[in-house]
PDB file of C-alpha atoms in Angstrom:
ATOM      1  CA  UNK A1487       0.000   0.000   0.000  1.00 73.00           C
ATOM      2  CA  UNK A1488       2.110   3.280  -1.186  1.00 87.00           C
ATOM      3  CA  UNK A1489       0.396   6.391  -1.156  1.00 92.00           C
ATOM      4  CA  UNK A1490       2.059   9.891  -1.941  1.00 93.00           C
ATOM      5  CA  UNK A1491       0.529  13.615  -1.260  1.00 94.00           C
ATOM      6  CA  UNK A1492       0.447  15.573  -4.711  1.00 93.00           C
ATOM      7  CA  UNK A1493      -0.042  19.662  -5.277  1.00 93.00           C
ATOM      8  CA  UNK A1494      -2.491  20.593  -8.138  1.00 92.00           C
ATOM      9  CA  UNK A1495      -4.877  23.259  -8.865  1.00 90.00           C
ATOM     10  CA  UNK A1496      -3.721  25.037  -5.476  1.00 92.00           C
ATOM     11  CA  UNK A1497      -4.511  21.886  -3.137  1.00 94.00           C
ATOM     12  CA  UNK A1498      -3.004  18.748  -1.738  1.00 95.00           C
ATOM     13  CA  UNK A1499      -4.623  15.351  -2.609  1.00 95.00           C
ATOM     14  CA  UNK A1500      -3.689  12.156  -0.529  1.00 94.00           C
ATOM     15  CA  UNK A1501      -3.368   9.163  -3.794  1.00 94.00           C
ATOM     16  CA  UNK A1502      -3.078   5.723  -3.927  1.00 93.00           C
ATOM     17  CA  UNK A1503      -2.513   3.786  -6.999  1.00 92.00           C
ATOM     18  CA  UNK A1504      -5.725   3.147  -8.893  1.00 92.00           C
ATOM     19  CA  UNK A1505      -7.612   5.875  -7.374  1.00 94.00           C
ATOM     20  CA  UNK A1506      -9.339   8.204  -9.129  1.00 96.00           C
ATOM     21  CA  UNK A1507      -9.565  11.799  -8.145  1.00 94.00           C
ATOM     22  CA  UNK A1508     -11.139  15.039  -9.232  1.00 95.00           C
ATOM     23  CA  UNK A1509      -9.242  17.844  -9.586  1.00 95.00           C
ATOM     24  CA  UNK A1510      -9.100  21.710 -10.648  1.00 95.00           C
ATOM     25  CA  UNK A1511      -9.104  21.894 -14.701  1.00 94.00           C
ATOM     26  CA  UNK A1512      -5.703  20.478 -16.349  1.00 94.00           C
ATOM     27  CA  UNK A1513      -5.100  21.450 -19.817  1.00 94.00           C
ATOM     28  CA  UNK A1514      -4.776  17.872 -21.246  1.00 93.00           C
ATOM     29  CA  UNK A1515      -6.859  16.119 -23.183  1.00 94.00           C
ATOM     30  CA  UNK A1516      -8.940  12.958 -22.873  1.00 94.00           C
ATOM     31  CA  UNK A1517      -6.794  10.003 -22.288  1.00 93.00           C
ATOM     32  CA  UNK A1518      -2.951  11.970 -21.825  1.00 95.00           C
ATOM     33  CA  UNK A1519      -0.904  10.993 -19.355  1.00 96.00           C
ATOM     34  CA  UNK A1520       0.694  13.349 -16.678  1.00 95.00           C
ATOM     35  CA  UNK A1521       3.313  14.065 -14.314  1.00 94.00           C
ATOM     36  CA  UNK A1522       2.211  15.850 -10.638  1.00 93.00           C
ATOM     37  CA  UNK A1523       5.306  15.917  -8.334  1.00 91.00           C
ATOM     38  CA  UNK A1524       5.213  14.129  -4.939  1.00 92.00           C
ATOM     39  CA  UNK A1525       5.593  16.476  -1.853  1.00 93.00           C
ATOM     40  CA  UNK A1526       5.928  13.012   0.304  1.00 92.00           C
ATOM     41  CA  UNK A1527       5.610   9.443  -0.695  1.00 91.00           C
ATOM     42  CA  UNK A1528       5.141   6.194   1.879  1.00 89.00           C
ATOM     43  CA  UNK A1529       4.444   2.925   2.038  1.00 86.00           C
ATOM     44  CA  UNK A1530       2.717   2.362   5.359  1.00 82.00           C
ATOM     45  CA  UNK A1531       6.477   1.788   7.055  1.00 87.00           C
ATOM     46  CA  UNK A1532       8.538   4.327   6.002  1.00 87.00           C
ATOM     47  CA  UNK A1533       7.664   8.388   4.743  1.00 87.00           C
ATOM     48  CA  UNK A1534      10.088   9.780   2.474  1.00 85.00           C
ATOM     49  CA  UNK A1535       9.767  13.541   1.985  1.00 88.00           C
ATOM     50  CA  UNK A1536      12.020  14.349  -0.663  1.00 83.00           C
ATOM     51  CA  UNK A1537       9.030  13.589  -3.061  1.00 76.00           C
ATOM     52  CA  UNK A1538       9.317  12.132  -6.482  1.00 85.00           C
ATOM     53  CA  UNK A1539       6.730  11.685  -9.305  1.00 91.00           C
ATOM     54  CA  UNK A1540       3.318  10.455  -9.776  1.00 93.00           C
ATOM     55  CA  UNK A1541       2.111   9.689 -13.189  1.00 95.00           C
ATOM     56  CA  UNK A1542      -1.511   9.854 -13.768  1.00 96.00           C
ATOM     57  CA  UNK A1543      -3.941   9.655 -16.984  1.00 96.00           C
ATOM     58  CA  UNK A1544      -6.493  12.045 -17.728  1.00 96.00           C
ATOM     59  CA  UNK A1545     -10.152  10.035 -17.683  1.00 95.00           C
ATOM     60  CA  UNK A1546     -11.910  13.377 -18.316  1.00 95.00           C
ATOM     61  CA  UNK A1547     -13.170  16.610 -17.998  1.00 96.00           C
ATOM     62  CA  UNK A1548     -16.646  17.859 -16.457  1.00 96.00           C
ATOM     63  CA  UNK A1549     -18.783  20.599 -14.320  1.00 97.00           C
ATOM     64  CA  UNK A1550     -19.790  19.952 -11.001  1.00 96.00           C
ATOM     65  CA  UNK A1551     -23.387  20.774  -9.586  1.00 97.00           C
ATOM     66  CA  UNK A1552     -24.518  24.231  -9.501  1.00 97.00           C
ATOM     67  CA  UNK A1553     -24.323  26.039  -6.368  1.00 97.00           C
ATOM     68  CA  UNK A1554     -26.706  29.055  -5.846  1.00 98.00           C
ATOM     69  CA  UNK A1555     -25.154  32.248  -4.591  1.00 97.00           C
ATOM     70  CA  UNK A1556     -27.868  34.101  -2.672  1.00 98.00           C
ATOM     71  CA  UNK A1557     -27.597  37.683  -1.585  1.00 97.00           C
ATOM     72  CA  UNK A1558     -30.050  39.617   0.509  1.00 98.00           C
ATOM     73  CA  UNK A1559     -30.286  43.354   1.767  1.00 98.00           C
ATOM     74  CA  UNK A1560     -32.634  43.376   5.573  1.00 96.00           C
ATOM     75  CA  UNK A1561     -35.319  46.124   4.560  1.00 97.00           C
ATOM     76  CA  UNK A1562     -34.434  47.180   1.744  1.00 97.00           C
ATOM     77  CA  UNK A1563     -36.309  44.812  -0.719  1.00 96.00           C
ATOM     78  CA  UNK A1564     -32.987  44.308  -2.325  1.00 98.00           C
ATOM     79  CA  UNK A1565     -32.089  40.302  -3.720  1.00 97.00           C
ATOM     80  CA  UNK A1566     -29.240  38.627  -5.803  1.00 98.00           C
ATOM     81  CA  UNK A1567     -29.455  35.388  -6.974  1.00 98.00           C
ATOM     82  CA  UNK A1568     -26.555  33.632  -8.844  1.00 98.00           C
ATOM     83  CA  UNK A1569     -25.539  30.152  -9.637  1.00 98.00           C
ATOM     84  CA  UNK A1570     -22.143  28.950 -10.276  1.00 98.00           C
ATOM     85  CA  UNK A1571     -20.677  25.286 -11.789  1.00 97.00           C
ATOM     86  CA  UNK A1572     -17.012  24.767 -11.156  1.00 96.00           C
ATOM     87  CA  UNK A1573     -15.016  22.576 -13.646  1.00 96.00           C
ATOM     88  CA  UNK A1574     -12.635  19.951 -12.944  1.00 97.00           C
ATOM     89  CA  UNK A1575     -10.908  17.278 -14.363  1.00 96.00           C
ATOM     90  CA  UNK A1576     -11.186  13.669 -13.371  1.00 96.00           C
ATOM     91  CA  UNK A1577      -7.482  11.745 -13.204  1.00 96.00           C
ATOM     92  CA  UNK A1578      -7.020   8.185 -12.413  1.00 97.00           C
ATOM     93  CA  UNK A1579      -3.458   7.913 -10.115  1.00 95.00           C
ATOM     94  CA  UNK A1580      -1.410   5.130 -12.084  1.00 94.00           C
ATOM     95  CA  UNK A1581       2.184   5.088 -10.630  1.00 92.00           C
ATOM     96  CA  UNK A1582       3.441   6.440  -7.762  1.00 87.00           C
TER      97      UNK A1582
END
């Protein structure tokens, strides 16, 4: 059981191999194969913090569900209402 903890999009992900994860858009199409960078890789004995690589392979891009943005003014008869879909990118974790 090796995991690793990757940076992307802004965020750290905990991976294992096999998993798949969804992440902020990547600029890769359908099917490529990427490299993150490891901040710190393990294998349920040992941690080793000098990192490494991860490769990974795109299974797809998508929107998640729309949030609603509500804003309100007390008294003043005064209402927003926005909605907003975020995209992402779906990777599956191949090699750590």
């Amino acid at each position: 059981m090796s995991y690793a903890i990757i940076k992307t999009g802004g965020k750290q992900y905990n991976v294992e191999e096999g998993q798949i994860l969804r992440v902020a858009t990547i600029d890769e199409k359908e099917g490529a194969k990427i490299e993150l960078d490891a901040l710190m890789t393990g294998d349920g004995k040992k941690t080793n913090l000098d990192g490494g690589k991860v490769s990974a392979k795109v299974v797809g891009h998508g929107r998640a569900k729309k949030i609603i943005v509500f804003k309100k003014k007390r008294r003043k008869q005064y209402k927003r209402t926005q909605g907003h879909r975020q995209n992402y990118t779906e990777i599956k974790i191949e090699k750590i």
